[in-house]
Coordinates of C-alpha atoms in Angstrom, one line a residue:
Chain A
X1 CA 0.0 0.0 0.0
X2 CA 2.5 2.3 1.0
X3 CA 4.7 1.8 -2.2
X4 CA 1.5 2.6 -4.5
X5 CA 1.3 6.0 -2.6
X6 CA 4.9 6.5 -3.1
X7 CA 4.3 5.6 -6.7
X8 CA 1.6 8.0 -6.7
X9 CA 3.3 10.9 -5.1
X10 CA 5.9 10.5 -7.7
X11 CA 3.6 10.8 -11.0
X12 CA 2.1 13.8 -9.3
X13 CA 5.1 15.3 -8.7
X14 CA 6.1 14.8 -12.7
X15 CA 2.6 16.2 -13.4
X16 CA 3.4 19.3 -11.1
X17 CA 6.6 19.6 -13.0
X18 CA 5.2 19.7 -16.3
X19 CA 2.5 22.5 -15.0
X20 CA 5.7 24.4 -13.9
X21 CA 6.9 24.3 -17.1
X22 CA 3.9 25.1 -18.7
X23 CA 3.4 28.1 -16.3
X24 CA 6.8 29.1 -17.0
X25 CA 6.4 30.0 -20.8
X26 CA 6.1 33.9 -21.3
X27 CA 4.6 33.9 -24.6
X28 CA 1.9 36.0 -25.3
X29 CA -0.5 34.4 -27.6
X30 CA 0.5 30.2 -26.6
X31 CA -1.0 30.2 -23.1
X32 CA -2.7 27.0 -23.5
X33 CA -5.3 27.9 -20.5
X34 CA -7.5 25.3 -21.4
X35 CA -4.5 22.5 -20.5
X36 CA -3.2 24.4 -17.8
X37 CA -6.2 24.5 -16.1
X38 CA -7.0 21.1 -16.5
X39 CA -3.8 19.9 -14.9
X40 CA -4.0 22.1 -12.1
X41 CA -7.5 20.5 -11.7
X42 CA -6.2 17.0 -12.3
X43 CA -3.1 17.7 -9.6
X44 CA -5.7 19.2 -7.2
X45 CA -7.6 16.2 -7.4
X46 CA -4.6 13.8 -7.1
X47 CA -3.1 15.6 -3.9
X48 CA -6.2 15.0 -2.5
X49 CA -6.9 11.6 -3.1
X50 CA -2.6 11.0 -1.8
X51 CA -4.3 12.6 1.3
X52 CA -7.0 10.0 2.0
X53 CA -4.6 7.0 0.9
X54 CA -2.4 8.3 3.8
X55 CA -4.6 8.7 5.9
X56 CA -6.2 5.2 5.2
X57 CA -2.2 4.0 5.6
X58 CA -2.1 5.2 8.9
X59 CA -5.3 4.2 10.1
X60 CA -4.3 0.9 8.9
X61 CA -0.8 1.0 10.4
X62 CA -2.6 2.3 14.2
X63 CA -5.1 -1.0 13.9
X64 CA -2.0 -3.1 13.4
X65 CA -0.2 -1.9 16.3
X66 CA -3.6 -2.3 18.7
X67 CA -3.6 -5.9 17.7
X68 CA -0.1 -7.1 17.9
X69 CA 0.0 -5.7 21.7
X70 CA 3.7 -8.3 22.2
X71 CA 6.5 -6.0 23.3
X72 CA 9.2 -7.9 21.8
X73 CA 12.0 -5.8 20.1
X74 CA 11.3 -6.9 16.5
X75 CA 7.4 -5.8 16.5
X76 CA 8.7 -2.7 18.0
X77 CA 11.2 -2.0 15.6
X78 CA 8.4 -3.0 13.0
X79 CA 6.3 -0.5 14.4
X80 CA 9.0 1.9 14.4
X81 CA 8.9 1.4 10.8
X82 CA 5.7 1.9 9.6
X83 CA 5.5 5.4 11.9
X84 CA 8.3 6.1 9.6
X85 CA 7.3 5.5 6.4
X86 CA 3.8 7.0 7.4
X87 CA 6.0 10.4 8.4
X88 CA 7.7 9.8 5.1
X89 CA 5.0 9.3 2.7
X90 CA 3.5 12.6 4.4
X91 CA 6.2 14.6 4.6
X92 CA 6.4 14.2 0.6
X93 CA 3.2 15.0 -0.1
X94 CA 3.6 18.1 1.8
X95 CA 6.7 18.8 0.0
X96 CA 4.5 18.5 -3.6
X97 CA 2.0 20.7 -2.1
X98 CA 4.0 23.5 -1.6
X99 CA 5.8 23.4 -4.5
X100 CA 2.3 23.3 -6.4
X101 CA 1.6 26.3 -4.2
X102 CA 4.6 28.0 -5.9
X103 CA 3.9 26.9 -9.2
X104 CA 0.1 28.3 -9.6
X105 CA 1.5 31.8 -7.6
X106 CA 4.2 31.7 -10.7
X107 CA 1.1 31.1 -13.1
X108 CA -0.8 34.5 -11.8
X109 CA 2.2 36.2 -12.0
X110 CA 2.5 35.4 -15.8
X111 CA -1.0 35.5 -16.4
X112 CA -0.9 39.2 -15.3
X113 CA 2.5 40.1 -17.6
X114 CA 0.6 38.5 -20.1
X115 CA -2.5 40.4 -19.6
X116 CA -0.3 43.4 -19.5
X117 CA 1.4 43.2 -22.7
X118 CA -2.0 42.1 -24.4
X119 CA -4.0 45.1 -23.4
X120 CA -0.5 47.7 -24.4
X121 CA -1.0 45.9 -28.2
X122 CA -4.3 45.5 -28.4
X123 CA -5.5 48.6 -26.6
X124 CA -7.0 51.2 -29.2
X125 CA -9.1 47.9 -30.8
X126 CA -10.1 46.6 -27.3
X127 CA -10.5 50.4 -25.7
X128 CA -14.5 49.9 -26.1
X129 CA -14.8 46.2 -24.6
X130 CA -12.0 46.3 -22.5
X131 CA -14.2 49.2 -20.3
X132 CA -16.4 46.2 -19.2
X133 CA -13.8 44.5 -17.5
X134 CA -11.2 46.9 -16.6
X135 CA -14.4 48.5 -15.1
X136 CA -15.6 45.1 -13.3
X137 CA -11.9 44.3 -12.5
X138 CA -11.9 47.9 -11.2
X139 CA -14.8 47.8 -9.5
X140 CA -13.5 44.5 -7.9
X141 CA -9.8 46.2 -6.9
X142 CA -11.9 49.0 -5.2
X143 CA -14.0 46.8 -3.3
X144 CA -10.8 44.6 -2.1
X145 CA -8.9 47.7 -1.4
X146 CA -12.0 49.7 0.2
X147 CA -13.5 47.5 1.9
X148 CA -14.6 50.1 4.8
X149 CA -15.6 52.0 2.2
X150 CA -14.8 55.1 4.6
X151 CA -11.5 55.9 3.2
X152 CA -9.6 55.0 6.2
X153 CA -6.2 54.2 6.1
X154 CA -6.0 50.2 6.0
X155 CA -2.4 48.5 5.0
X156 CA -4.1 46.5 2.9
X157 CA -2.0 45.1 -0.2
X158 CA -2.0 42.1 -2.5
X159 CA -1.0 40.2 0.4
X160 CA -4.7 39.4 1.1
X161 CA -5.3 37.7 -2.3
X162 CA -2.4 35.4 -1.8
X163 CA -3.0 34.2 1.5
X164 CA -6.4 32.9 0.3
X165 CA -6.3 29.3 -0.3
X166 CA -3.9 29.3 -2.9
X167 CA -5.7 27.0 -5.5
X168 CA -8.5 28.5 -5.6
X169 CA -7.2 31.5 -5.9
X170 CA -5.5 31.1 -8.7
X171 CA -8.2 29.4 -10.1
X172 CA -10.3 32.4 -9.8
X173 CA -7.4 34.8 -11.0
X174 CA -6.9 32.8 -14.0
X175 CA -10.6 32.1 -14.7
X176 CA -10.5 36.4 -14.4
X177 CA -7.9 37.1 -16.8
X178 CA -8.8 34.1 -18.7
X179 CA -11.9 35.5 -19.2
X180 CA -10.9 39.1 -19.5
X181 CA -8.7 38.2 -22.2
X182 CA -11.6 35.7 -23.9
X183 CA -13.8 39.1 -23.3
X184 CA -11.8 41.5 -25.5
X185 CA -11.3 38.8 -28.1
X186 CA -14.8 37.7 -28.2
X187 CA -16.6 40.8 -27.4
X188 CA -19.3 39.3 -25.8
X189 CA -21.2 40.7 -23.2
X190 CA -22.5 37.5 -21.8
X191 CA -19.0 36.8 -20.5
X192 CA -18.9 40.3 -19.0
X193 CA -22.2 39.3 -16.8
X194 CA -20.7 36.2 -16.2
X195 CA -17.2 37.2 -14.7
X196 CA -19.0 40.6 -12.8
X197 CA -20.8 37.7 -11.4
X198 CA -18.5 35.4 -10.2
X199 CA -16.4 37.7 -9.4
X200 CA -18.7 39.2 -6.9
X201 CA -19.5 36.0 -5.2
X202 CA -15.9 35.6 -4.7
X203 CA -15.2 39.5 -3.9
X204 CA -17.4 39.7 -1.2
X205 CA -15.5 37.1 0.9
X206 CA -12.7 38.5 0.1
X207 CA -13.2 41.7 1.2
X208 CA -14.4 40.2 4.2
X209 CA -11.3 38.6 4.6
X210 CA -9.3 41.9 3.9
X211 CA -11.2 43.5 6.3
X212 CA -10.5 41.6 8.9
X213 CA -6.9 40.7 8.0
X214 CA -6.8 44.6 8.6
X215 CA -8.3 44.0 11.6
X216 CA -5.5 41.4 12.7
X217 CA -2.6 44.3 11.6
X218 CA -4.3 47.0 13.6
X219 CA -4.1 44.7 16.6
X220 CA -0.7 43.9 16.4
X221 CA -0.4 47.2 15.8
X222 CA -1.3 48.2 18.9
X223 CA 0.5 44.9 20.3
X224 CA 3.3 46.6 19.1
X225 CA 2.7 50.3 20.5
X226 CA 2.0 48.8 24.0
X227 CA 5.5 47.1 24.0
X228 CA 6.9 50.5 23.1
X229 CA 5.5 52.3 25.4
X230 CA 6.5 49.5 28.3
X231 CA 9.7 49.9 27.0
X232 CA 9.9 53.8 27.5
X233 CA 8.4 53.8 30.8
X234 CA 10.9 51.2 32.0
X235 CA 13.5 53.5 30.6
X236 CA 12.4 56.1 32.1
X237 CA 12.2 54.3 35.8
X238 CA 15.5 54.1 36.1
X239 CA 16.3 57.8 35.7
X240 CA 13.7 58.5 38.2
X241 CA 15.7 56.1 40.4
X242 CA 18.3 58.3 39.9
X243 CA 16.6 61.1 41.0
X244 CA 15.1 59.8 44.0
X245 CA 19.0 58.7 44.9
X246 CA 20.3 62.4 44.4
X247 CA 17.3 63.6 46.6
X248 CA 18.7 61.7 49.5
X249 CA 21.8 62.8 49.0
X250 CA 20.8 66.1 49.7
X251 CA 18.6 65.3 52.2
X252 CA 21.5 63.8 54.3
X253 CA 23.9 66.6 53.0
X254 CA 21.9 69.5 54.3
X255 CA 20.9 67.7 57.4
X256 CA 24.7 67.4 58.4
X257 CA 25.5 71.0 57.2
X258 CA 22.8 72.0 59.9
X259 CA 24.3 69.8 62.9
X260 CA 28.0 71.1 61.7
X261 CA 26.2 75.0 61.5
X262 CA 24.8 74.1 65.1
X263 CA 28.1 73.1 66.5
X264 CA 29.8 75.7 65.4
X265 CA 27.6 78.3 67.1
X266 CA 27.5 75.8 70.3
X267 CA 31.5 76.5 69.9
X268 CA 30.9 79.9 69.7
X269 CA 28.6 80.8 72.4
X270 CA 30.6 78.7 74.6
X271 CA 33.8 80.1 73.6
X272 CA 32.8 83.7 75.0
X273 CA 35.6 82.8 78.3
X274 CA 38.4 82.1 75.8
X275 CA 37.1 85.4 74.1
X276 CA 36.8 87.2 77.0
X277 CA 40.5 86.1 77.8
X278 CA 41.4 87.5 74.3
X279 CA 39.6 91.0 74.9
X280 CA 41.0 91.1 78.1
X281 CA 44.7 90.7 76.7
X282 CA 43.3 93.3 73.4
X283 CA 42.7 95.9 76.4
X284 CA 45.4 95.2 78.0
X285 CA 47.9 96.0 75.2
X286 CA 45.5 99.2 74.8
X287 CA 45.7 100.9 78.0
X288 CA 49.9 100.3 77.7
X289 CA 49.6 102.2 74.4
X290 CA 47.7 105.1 76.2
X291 CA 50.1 104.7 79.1
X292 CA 53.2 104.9 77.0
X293 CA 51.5 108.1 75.1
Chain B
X1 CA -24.8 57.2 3.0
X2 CA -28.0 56.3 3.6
X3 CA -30.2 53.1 3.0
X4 CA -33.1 53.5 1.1
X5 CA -35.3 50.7 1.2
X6 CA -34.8 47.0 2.8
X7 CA -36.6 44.2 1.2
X8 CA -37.0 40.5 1.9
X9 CA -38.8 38.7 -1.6
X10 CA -39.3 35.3 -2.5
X11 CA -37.9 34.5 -5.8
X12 CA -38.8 31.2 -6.9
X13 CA -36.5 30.3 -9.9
X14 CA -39.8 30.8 -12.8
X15 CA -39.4 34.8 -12.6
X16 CA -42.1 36.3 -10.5
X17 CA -41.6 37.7 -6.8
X18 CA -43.5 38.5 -4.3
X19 CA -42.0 41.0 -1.6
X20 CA -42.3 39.4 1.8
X21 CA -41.2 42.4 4.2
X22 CA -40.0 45.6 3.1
X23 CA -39.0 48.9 5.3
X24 CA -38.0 52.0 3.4
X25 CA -36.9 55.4 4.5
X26 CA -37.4 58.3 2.5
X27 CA -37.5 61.5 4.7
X28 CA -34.9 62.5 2.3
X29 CA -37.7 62.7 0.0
X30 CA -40.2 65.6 -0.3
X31 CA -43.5 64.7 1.1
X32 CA -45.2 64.5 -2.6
X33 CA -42.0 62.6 -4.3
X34 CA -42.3 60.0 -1.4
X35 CA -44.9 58.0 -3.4
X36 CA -43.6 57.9 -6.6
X37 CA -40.5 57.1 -4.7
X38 CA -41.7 54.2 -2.9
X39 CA -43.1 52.7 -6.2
X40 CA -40.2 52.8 -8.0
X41 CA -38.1 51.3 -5.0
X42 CA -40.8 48.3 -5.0
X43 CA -40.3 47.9 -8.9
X44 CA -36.8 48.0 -8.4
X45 CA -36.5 45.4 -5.8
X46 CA -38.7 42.9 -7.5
X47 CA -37.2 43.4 -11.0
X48 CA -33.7 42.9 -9.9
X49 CA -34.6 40.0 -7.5
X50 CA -36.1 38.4 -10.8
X51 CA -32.8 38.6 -12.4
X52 CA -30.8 37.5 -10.1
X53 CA -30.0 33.4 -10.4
X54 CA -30.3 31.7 -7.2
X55 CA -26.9 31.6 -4.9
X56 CA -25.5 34.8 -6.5
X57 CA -24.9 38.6 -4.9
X58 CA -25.3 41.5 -7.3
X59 CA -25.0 44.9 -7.4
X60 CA -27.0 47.1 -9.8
X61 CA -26.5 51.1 -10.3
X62 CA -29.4 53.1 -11.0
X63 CA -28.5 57.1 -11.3
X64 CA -27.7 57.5 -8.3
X65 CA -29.4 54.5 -6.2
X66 CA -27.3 51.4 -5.9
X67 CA -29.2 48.3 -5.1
X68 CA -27.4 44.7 -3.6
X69 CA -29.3 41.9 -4.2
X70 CA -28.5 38.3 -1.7
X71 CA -31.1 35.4 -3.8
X72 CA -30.1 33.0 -1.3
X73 CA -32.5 30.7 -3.0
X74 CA -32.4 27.3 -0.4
X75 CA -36.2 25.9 0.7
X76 CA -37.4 29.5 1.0
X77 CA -36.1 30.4 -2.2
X78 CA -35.5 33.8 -0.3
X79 CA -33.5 36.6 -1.7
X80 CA -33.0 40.4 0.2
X81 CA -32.7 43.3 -1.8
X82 CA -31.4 46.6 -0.6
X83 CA -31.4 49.6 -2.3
X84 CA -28.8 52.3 -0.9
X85 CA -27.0 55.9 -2.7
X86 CA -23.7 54.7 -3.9
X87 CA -21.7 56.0 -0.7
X88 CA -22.7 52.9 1.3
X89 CA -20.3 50.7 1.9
X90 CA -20.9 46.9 -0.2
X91 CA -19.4 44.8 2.4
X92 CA -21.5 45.7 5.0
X93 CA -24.5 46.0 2.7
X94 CA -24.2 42.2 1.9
X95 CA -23.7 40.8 5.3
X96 CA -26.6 43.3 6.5
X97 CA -28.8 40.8 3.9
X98 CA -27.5 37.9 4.9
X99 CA -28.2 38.3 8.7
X100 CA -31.8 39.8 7.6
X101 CA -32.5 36.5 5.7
X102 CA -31.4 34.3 8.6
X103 CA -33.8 36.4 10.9
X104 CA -36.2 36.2 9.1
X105 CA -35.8 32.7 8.3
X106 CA -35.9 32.1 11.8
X107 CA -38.6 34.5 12.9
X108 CA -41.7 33.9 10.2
X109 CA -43.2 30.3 9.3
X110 CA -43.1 29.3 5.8
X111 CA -46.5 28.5 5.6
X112 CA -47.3 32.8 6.0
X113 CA -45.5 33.1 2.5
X114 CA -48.2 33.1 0.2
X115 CA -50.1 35.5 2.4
X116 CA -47.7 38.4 2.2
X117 CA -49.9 41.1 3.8
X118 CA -50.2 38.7 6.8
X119 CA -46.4 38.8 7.5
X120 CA -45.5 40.6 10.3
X121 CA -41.5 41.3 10.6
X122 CA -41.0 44.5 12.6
X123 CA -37.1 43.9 12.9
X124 CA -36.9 44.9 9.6
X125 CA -37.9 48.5 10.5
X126 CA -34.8 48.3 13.7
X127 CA -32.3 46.6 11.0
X128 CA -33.0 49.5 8.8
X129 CA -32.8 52.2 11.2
X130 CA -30.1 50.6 12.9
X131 CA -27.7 50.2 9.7
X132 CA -28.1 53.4 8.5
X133 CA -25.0 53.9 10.0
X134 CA -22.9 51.1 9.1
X135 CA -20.1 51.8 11.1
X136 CA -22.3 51.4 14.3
X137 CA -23.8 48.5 13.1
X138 CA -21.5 46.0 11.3
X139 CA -19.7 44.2 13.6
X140 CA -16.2 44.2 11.6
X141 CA -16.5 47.7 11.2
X142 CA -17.2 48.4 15.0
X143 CA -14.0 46.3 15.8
X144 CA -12.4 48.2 12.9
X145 CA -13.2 51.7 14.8
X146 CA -12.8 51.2 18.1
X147 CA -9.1 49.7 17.6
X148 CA -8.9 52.7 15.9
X149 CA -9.8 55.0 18.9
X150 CA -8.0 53.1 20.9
X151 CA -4.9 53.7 18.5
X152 CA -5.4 57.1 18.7
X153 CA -5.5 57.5 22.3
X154 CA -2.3 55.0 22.8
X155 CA -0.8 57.9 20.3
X156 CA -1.7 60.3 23.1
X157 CA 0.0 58.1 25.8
X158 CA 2.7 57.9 24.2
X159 CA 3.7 61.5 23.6
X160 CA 2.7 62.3 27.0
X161 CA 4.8 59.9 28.3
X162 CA 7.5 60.9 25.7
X163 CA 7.1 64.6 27.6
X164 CA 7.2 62.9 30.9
X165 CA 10.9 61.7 29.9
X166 CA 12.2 65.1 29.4
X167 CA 10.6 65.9 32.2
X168 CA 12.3 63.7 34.5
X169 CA 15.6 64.3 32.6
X170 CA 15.3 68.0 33.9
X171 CA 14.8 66.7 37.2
X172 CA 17.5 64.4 36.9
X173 CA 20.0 67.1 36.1
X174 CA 18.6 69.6 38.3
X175 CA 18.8 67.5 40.8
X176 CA 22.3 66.5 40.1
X177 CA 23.5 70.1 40.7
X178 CA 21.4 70.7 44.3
X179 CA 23.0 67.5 45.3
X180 CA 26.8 68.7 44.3
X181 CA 25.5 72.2 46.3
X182 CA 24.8 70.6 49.4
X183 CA 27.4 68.8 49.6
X184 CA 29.5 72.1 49.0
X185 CA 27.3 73.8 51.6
X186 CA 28.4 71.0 54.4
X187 CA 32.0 70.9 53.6
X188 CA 31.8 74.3 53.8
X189 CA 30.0 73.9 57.3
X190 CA 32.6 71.7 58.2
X191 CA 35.6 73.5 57.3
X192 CA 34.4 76.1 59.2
X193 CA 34.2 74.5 62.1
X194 CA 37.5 73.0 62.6
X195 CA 39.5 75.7 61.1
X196 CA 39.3 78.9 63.3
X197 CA 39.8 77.7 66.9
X198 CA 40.2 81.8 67.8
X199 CA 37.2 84.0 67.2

């Protein structure tokens, strides 16, 4: 069982890495949407079904290990074994996953240069169907990048449209431009009601999701501010340390320059018998001068 | 922004619509336009509700009256239609028809469908009045606001505290120097004492 999912994993992973190459090709007028988009549906489908087979693998290897309850060392090791081709088997299909991931973000990348470049050559023939869906595609940009709708100041940025579930959103992208592109060849006004219409159903979700993504970045926002402002006011704790420090110093500083201020006068009022020996000897040497004169 | 008229209409796929609930406000209306007006709302609402297919959200521009259409379709075959002026926010306008539909999903018995003058859904007069200002009403946008208020006052905080920092530096230094000043004043004190032993 486990080597038909490894077997499995392996043809997806060619698959993927023909879509790559598929995505890869910048040519303007040999897209091939229709094929792309099939393989991206056949992969999708295939990833899918790798899922359930591992999960039916490790089911499988959990009812084993219930039943054989013996703790000798070689059912262990067995056990041991099957954990770790489960781990493998799933690690690999994550590893395909993400690299399909890559591959359709490559894919709305090129389908946008493509789209580009068609609408700079084709513009003054396309100008009068190409209002419908610039408008719609408009119309749909405002809504994901309004969607307040009170002109308040919300980071949003493309970043919204890629978190979405990847597949599906490049489904959607490329069924977009597919169709834009179908629309200025065709010049059909059915497609135009059709993509306005799909692309609301999908808009409104995600402007919900843009809206509250914004939400999420104002709250770290302010996640952020209050670690700021803890910051600062530790910062500024320890200068007000300091001050309370210095404020003790002269507290203890003036207290001693009283008591030394308070001896000295106790000196001096105490002194007045060794000053009254002193005027006595200043008089003394006085009246001898008047004497002698 | 302002709503115009709320609707709630069963739209059964085979194009004819009966309007279940409706509020509408038109004070912005001159007492004799407010008929016409109300007419033209109720045509409005049912033809777009007709030409919406089942499962899909719409939005229609009419001069300058934008209607969003819901047709939720399901057992009801339900759809809410509501016709604002094109400052009104969509996002809010869709979910305020969604949670409308679920109320009154919840609130009036099938059975009262094909008897639409029987219906009696008074919440649609509060939802109206109430979303008028969607900032107050929607629940994202709420969030949306008040983190911005509380933004704004953290801004505050932070400058005052950023004042209280050169505040205390001033202290800091001030203090610095009365400190070095006392201690010049007691040395001072002392020197005078055990220096001059006569007078």
């Amino acid at each position: 069982m486990a080597s038909a999912i490894g077997k499995d994993i392996s043809s997806t992973g060619i698959k993927l890495g023909k879509l790559g190459q598929l995505a890869k090709r910048k040519t303007l007028f040999d897209d091939r949407p229709v094929e792309i988009s099939e393989l991206t549906y056949i992969i999708k489908q295939d990833i899918a079904n790798l899922n359930k087979q591992i999960a039916t693998l490790q089911a499988y290897v959990k009812q084993r290990n219930t039943q054989n309850t013996s703790k000798t060392p070689e059912s262990k090791q067995l056990d041991e074994h099957n954990h770790n081709v489960v781990m493998l088997l799933q690690s690999k299909l994550a590893d395909t996953s993400m690299s399909f991931k890559d591959v359709l973000e490559i894919r709305t990348q090129n389908m946008k240069e493509s789209k580009d470049r068609t609408e700079q050559f084709m513009h003054t023939t396309s100008a009068a169907t190409s209002q419908a869906p610039s408008n719609s595609l408009l119309f749909g940009n405002s809504q994901r990048q309004d969607p307040m709708g009170d002109g308040s100041k919300l980071r949003v940025d493309t970043k919204g449209k890629s978190r979405a579930v990847t597949p599906k959103n490049g489904d959607i992208l490329a069924l977009d431009l597919g169709s834009a592109e179908e629309g200025t060849a065709l010049q059909n006004g059915d497609a135009f009601m059709q993509m306005q219409l799909v692309e609301q159903q999908t808009e409104y979700i995600q402007s919900r999701s843009t809206a509250i993504e914004s939400i999420e970045s104002t709250i770290s926002e302010l996640g952020q501010i209050f670690t700021q402002l803890a910051q600062m006011v530790a910062e500024q704790r320890e200068t007000v340390q300091r001050i309370d420090a210095d404020t003790v110093d002269i507290a203890s500083n003036v207290s001693g320059a009283q008591r030394e201020l308070l001896k000295y006068y106790a000196s001096i009022s105490s002194n007045r018998w060794l000053m009254l020996k002193v005027f006595g000897v200043l008089i003394v040497f006085f009246l001898i001068f008047i004497l002698v004169s | 922004m302002k709503i115009f008229s709320l609707a709630v209409v069963q739209a059964p796929p085979s194009k004819s619509c009966t309007i279940l609930s409706s509020a509408s406000d038109l004070s912005s209306f001159s007492f004799y336009q407010r008929g016409s007006v109300g007419e033209f709302l109720s045509f409005f609402t049912k033809t777009i509700a007709e030409r919406t297919p089942q499962g899909q959200r719409q939005s229609v521009q009419e001069n300058n009256y934008t209607a969003h259409v819901y047709n939720r379709g399901g057992a009801e075959q339900l759809a809410a239609i509501i016709v604002t002026d094109q400052e009104y926010p969509v996002r809010p306008a869709f979910s305020l028809l969604t949670k409308l539909m679920d109320d009154f999903v919840a609130k009036v018995p099938q059975t009262s469908y094909a008897n639409p003058t029987a219906i009696s859904f008074p919440e649609i007069e509060t939802y109206l009045q109430k979303y008028q200002d969607p900032r107050q009403a929607d629940a994202i946008m709420r969030v949306q606001q008040e983190l911005d208020e509380t933004k704004i006052v953290l801004h505050k905080t932070i400058e005052s505290v950023l004042q209280r920092g050169e505040k205390i530096n001033d202290l800091v230094d001030r203090s610095n120097a009365l400190s070095m000043q006392s201690k010049m004043f007691y040395k001072t004190a002392k020197k005078q004492n055990s220096c001059c032993l006569i007078m």
